[in-house]
Short mmCIF file of C-alpha atoms in Angstrom, two decimals:
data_model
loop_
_atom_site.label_atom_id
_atom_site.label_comp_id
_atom_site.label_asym_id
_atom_site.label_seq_id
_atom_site.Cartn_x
_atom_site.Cartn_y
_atom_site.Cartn_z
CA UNK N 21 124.44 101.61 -9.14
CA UNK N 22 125.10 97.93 -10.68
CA UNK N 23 126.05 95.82 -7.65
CA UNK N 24 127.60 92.53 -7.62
CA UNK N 25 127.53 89.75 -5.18
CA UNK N 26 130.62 87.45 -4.05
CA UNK N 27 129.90 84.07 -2.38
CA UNK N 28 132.83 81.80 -2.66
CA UNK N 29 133.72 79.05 -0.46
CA UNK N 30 137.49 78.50 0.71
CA UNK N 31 139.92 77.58 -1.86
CA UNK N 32 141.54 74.97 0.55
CA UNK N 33 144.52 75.50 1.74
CA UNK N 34 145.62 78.70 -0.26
CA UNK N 35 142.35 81.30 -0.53
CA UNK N 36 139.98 82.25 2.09
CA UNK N 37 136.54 83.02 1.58
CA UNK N 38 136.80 86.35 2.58
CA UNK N 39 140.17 86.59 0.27
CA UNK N 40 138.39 86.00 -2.75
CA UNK N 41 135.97 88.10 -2.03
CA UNK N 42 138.06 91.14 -1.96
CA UNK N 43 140.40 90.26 -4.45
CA UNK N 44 137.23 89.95 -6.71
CA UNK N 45 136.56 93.21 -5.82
CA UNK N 46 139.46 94.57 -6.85
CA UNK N 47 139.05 93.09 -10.33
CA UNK N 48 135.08 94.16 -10.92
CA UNK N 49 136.36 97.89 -10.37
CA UNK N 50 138.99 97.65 -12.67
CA UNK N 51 136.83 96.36 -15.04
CA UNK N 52 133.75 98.50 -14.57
CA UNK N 53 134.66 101.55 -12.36
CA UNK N 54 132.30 102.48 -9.72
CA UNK N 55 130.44 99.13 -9.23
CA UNK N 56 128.79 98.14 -5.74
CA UNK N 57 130.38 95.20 -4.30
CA UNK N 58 128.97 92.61 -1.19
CA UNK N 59 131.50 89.79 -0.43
CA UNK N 60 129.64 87.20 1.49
CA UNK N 61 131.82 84.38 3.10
CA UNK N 62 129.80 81.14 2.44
CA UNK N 63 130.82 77.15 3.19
CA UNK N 64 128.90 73.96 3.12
CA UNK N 65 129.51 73.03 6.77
CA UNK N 66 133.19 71.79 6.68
CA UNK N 67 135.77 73.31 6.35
CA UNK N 68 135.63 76.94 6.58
CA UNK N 69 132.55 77.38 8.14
CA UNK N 70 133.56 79.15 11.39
CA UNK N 71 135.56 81.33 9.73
CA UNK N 72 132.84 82.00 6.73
CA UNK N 73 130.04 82.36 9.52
CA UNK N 74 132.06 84.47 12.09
CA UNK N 75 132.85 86.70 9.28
CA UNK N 76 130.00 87.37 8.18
CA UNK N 77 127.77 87.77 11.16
CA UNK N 78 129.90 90.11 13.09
CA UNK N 79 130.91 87.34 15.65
CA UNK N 80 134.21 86.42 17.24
CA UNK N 81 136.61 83.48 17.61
CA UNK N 82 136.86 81.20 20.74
CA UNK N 83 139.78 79.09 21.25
CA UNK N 84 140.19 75.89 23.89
CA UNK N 85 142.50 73.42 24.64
CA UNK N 86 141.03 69.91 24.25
CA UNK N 87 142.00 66.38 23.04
CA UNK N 88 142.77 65.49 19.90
CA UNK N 89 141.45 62.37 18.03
CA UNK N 90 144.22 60.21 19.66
CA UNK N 91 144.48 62.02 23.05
CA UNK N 92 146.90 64.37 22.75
CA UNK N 93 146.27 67.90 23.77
CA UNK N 94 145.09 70.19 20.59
CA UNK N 95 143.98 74.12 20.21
CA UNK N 96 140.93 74.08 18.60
CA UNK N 97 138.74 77.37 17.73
CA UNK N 98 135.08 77.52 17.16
CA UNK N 99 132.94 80.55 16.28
CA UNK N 100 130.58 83.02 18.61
CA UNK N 101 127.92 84.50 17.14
CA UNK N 102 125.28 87.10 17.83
CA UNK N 103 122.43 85.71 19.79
CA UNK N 104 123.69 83.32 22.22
CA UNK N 105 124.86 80.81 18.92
CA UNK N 106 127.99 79.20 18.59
CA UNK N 107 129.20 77.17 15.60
CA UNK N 108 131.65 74.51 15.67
CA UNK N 109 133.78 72.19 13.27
CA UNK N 110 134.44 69.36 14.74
CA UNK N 111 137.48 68.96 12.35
CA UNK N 112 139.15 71.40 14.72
CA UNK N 113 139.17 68.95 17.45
CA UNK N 114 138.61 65.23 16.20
CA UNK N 115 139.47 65.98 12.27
CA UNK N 116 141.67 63.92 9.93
CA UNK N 117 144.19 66.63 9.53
CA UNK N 118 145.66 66.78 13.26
CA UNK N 119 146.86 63.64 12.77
CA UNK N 120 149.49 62.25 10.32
CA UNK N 121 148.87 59.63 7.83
CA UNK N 122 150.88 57.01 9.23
CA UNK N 123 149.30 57.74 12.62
CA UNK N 124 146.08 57.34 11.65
CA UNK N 125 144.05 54.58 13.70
CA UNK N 126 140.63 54.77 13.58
CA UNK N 127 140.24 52.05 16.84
CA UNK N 128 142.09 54.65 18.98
CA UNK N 129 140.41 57.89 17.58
CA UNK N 130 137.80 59.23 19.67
CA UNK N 131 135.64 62.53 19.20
CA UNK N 132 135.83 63.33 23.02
CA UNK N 133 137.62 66.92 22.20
CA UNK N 134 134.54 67.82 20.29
CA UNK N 135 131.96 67.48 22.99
CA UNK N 136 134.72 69.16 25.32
CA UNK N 137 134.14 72.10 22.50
CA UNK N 138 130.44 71.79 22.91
CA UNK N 139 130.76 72.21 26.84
CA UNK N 140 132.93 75.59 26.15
CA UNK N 141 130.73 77.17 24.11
CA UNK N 142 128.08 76.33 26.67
CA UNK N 143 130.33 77.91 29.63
CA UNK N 144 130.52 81.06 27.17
CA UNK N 145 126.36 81.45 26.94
CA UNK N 146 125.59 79.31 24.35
CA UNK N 147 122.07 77.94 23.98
CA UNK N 148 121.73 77.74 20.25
CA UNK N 149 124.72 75.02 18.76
CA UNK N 150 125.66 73.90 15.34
CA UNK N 151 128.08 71.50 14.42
CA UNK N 152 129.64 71.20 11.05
CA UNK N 153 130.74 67.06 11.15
CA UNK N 154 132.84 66.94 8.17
CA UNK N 155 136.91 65.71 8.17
CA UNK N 156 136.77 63.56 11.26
CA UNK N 157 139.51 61.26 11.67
CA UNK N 158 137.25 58.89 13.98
CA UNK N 159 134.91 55.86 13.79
CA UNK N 160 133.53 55.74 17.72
CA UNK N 161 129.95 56.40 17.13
CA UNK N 162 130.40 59.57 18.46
CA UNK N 163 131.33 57.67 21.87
CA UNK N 164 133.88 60.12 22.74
CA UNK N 165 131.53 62.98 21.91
CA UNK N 166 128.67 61.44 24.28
CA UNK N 167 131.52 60.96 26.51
CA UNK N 168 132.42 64.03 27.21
CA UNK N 169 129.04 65.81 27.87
CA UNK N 170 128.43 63.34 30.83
CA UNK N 171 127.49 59.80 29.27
CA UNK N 172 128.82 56.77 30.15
CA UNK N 173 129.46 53.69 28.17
CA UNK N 174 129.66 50.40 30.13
CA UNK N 175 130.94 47.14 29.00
CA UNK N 176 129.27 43.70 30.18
CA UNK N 177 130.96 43.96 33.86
CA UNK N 178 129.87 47.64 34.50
CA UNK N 179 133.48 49.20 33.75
CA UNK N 180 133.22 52.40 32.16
CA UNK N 181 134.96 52.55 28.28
CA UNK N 182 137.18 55.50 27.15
CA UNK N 183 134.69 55.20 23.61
CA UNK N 184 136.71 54.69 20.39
CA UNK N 185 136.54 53.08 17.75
CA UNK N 186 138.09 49.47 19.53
CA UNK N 187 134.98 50.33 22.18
CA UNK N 188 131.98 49.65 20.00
CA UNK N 189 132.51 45.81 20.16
CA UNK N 190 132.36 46.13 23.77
CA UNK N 191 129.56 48.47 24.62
CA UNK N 192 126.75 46.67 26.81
CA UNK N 193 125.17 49.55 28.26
CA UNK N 194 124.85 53.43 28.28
CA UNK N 195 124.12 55.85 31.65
CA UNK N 196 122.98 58.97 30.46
CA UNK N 197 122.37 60.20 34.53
CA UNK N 198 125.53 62.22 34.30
CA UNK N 199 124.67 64.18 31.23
CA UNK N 200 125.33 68.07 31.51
CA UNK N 201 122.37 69.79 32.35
CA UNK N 202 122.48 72.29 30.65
CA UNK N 203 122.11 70.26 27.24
CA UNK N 204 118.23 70.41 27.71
CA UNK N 205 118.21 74.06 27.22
CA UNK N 206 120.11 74.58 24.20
CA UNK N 207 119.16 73.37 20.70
CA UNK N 208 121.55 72.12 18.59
CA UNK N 209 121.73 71.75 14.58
CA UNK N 210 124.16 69.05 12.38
CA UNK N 211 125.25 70.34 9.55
CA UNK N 212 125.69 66.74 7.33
CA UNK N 213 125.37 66.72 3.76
CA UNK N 214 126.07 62.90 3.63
CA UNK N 215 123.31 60.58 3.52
CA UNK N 216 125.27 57.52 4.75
CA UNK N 217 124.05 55.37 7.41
CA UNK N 218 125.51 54.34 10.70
CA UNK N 219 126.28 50.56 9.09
CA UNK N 220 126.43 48.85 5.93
CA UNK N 221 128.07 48.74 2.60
CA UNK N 222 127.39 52.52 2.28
CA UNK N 223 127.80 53.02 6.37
CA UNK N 224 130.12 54.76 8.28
CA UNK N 225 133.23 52.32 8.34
CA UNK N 226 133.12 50.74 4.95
CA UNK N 227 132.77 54.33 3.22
CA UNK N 228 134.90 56.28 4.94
CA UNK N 229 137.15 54.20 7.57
CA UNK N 230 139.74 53.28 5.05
CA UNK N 231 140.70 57.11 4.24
CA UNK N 232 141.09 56.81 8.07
CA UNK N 233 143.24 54.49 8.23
CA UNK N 234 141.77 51.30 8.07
CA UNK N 235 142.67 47.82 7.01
CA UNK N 236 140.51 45.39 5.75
CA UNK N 237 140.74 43.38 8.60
CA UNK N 238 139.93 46.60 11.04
CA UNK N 239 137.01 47.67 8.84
CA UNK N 240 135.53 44.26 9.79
CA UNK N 241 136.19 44.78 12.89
CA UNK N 242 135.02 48.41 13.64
CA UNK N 243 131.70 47.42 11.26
CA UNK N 244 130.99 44.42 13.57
CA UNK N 245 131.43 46.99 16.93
CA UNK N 246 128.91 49.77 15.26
CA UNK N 247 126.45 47.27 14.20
CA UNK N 248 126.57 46.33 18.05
CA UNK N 249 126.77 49.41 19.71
CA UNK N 250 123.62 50.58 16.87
CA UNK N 251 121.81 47.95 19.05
CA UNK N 252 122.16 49.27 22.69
CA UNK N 253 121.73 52.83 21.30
CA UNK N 254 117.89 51.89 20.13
CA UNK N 255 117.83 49.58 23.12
CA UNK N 256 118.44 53.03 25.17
CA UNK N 257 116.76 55.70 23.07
CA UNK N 258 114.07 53.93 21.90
CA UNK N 259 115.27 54.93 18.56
CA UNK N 260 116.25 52.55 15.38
CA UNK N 261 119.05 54.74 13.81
CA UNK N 262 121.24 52.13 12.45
CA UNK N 263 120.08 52.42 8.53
CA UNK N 264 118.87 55.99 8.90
CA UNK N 265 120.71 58.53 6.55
CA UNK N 266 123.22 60.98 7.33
CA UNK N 267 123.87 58.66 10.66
CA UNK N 268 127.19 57.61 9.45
CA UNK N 269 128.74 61.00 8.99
CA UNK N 270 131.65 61.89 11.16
CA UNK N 271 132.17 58.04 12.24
CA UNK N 272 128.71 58.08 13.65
CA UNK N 273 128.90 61.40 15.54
CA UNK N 274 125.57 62.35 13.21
CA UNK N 275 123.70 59.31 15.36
CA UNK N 276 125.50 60.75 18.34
CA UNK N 277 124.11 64.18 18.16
CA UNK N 278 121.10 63.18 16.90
CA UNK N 279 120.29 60.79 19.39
CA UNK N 280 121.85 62.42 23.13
CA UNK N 281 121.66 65.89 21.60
CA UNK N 282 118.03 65.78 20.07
CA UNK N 283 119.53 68.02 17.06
CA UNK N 284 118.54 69.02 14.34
CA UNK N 285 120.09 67.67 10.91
CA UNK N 286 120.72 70.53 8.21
CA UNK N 287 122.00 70.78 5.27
CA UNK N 288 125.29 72.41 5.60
CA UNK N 289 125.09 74.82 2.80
CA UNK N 290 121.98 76.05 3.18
CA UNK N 291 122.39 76.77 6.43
CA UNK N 292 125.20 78.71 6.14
CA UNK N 293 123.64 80.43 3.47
CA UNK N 294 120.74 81.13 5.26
CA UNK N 295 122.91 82.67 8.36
CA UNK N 296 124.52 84.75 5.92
CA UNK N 297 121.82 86.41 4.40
CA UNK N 298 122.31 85.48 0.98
CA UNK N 299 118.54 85.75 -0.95
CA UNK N 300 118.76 89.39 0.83
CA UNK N 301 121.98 90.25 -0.97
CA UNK N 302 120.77 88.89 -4.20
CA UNK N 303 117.91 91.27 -4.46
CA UNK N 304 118.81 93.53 -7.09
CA UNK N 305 122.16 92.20 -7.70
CA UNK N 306 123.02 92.28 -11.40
CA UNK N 307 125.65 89.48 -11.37
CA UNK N 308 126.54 86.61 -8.51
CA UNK N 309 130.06 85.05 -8.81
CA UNK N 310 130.85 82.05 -6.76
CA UNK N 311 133.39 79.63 -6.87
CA UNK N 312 135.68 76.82 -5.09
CA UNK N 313 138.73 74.89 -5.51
CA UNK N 314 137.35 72.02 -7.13
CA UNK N 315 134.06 71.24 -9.25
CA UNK N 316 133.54 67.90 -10.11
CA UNK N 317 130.19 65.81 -9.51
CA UNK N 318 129.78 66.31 -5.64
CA UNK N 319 129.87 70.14 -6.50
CA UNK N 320 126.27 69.80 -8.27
CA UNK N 321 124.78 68.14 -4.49
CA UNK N 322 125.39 69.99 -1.54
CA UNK N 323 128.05 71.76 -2.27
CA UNK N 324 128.43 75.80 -2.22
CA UNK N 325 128.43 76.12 -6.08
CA UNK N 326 125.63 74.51 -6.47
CA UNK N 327 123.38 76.31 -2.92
CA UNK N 328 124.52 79.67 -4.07
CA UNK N 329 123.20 78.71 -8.14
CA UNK N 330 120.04 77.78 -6.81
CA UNK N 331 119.18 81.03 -5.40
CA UNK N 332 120.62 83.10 -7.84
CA UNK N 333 118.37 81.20 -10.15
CA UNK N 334 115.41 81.93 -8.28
CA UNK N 335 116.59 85.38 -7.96
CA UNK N 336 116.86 85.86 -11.67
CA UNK N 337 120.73 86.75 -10.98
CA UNK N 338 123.24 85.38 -13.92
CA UNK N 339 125.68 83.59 -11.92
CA UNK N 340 129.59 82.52 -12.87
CA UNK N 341 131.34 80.26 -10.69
CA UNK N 342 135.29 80.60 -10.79
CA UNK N 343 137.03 77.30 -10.00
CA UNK N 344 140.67 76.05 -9.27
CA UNK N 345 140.18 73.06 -11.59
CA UNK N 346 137.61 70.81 -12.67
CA UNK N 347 136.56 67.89 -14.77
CA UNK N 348 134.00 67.09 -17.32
CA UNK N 349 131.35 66.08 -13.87
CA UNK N 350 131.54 69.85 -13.40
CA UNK N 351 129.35 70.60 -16.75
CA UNK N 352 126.57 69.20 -14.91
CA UNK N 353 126.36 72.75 -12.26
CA UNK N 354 125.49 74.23 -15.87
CA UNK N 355 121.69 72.69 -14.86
CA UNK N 356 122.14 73.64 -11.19
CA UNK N 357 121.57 77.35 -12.05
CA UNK N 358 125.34 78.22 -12.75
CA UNK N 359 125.21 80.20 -16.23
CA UNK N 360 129.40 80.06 -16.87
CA UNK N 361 132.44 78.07 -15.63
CA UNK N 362 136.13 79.59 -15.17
CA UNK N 363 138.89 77.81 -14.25
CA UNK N 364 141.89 79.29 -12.16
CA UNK N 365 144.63 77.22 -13.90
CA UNK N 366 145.42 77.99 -17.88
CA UNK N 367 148.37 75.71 -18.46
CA UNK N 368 149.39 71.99 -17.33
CA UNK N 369 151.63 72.24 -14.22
CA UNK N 370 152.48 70.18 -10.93
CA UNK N 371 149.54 70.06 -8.19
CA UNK N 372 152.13 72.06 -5.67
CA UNK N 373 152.94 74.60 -8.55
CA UNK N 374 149.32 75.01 -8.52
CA UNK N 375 148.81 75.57 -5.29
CA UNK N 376 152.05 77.75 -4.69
CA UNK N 377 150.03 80.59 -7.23
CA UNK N 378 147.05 79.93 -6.34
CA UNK N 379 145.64 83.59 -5.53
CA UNK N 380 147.74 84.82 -8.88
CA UNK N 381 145.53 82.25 -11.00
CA UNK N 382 142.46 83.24 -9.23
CA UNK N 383 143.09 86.82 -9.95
CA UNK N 384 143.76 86.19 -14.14
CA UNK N 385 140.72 84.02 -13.57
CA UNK N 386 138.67 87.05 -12.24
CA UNK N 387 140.28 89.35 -14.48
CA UNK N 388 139.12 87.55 -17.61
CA UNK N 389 135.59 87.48 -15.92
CA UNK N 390 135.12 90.59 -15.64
CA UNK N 391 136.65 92.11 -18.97
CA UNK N 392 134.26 89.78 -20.86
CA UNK N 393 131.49 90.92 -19.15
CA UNK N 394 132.36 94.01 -19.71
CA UNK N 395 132.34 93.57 -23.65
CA UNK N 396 128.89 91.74 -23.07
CA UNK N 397 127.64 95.25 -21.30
CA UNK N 398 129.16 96.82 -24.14
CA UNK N 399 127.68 95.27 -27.12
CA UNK N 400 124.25 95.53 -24.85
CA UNK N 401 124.59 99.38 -25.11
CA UNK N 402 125.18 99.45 -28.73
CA UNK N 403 122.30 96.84 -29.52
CA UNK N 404 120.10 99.51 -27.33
#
């Protein structure tokens, strides 16, 4: 029986992973009858990825009540999985999008609600971690984080810091005595697909502070605090992280996790894709179609289009990759291993108009899929 494989990532904001998957479905058999269909829900370790990953490995949701990026209380949920593994985006604690844009202060954001989700998932049996670091609204160095799991951070008169963002300038010494015990016997993975350093031009406040909220004058600031508080962390780890790539993501949590966690740094998308069993599915699969809500150049590095074309292409599977919109960047996944491109949207129209039909577009999108591959089967038969 021809089977086909669906690996989407979230459309975000309107389509699940899972959604598209079924509603792919439901095109492919009008199109071509009794077909074989695996959905597989896939992300690139931000947003999405708990949801992709509990999904698809049979595990279940957790929820907590921690703090938010500017201390006010917050419901975040992170993922259990088979095994003793947990998986956590640290969006749904410390992330951009609990906090409104005029709120936004990245010297008062701190990341402390995301170690306080690390410590839950311990309580519930957790020795294997991953963290998917994408959408923070903070720039503390992953201070907050540290902070939570039983580090202290110390300014010049041996007072213990909250550790923000205003806290880096002021950071004379870390005591890592309190740290939870536990922490030693559980690994712990990063999922970053950033490569920008803890400081610099392409560090973690120039980048990536001013979509946080930043001025010019606090970017100085908050650059002048990390390159400090860069220099007590090797001064206490031993370790010179400070122009080391993939540092900077998350504000500096990357450094954080790196450095008090020992983990791991993946790359989110292949990760998930491994966890999800994807090069098994592919295996005889006579057609892959993935897809997201935007291709542009990022979606050729790192990105779920791009992870899922790869293996299809060393699968030898044709794969299509349905899209919400895109520009001309998005010709370059045609060399990533992506064999066609179909956009959602078929007529100019507002950005909310867009959004407001969004499964309806991605429906005619899959619909037109499918009915010309069906002529391509078609005209295959008659050539044989």
């Amino acid at each position: 029986m021809t089977r086909f494989v669906f690996a989407c990532d979230s459309f975000k904001g309107t389509i699940s992973s899972a959604r598209a998957a079924k509603l792919l479905e439901a095109e492919a058999r009008a199109a071509f009858g009794d077909v074989e269909c695996l959905g597989l829900g896939v992300a690139d370790g931000g947003e999405g990825t708990v949801e992709a990953v509990v999904a698809a490995t049979g595990g279940s949701l957790v929820s907590a009540e921690v703090e938010g990026p500017l201390g006010d209380p917050v419901r975040a949920t992170y993922g259990l999985l088979p095994g003793n593994r947990a998986v956590i985006e640290m969006a749904a604690a410390s992330g951009i999008t609990l906090v409104s844009r005029e709120a936004l202060d990245p010297l008062r954001a701190s990341t402390y609600g995301t170690g306080q989700l690390v410590l839950d998932a311990l309580d519930h049996g957790a020795t294997d971690v991953s963290l998917a670091i994408g959408g923070s609204a903070t720039n503390d160095g992953g201070m907050g984080f540290a902070r939570a799991l039983g580090a202290r951070f110390l300014d010049a008169g041996g007072a213990e810091l909250r550790g923000c963002g205003a806290d880096l300038e002021r950071v004379a010494s870390i005591d890592l005595s309190g740290l939870e015990a536990r922490l030693r016997a559980a690994r712990f993975h990063v999922m970053c697909d950033v490569d920008n350093p803890l400081v610099g031009e392409r560090g973690a406040t120039y980048v990536f502070g001013p979509q946080k909220g930043a001025s010019p004058e606090v970017l100085e600031r908050l650059e002048a605090g990390m390159r400090s508080y860069a220099t007590v962390l090797e001064r206490t780890f031993g370790t010179l992280v400070a122009h080391e790539g993939g540092m900077g993501a998350a504000g500096g949590l990357g450094a954080a996790a790196r450095l008090f966690l020992s983990a791991e740094v993946v790359p989110g998308v292949e990760w998930v894709l491994d966890l999800v069993g994807l090069d098994d599915a592919l295996e005889g699969a006579a057609l892959c179609v993935t897809g997201e809500g935007h291709a542009d150049a990022q979606s050729a590095h790192g990105k779920v289009i791009s992870g899922v074309a790869a293996r299809c292409r060393a699968a030898g599977v044709p794969c299509v990759a349905i899209v919400g919109g895109m520009d001309a960047n998005a010709t370059e996944l045609l060399g990533c291993g992506v064999d066609a491109l179909v956009p959602t949207v078929i007529d100019a129209a507002p950005l909310f108009d867009v959004l407001a039909h969004a499964e309806e577009n991605f429906v005619l999108a899959a619909r037109r899929t499918f009915s010309l591959l069906s002529i391509g089967s078609r005209l295959g038969g008659e050539r044989s």
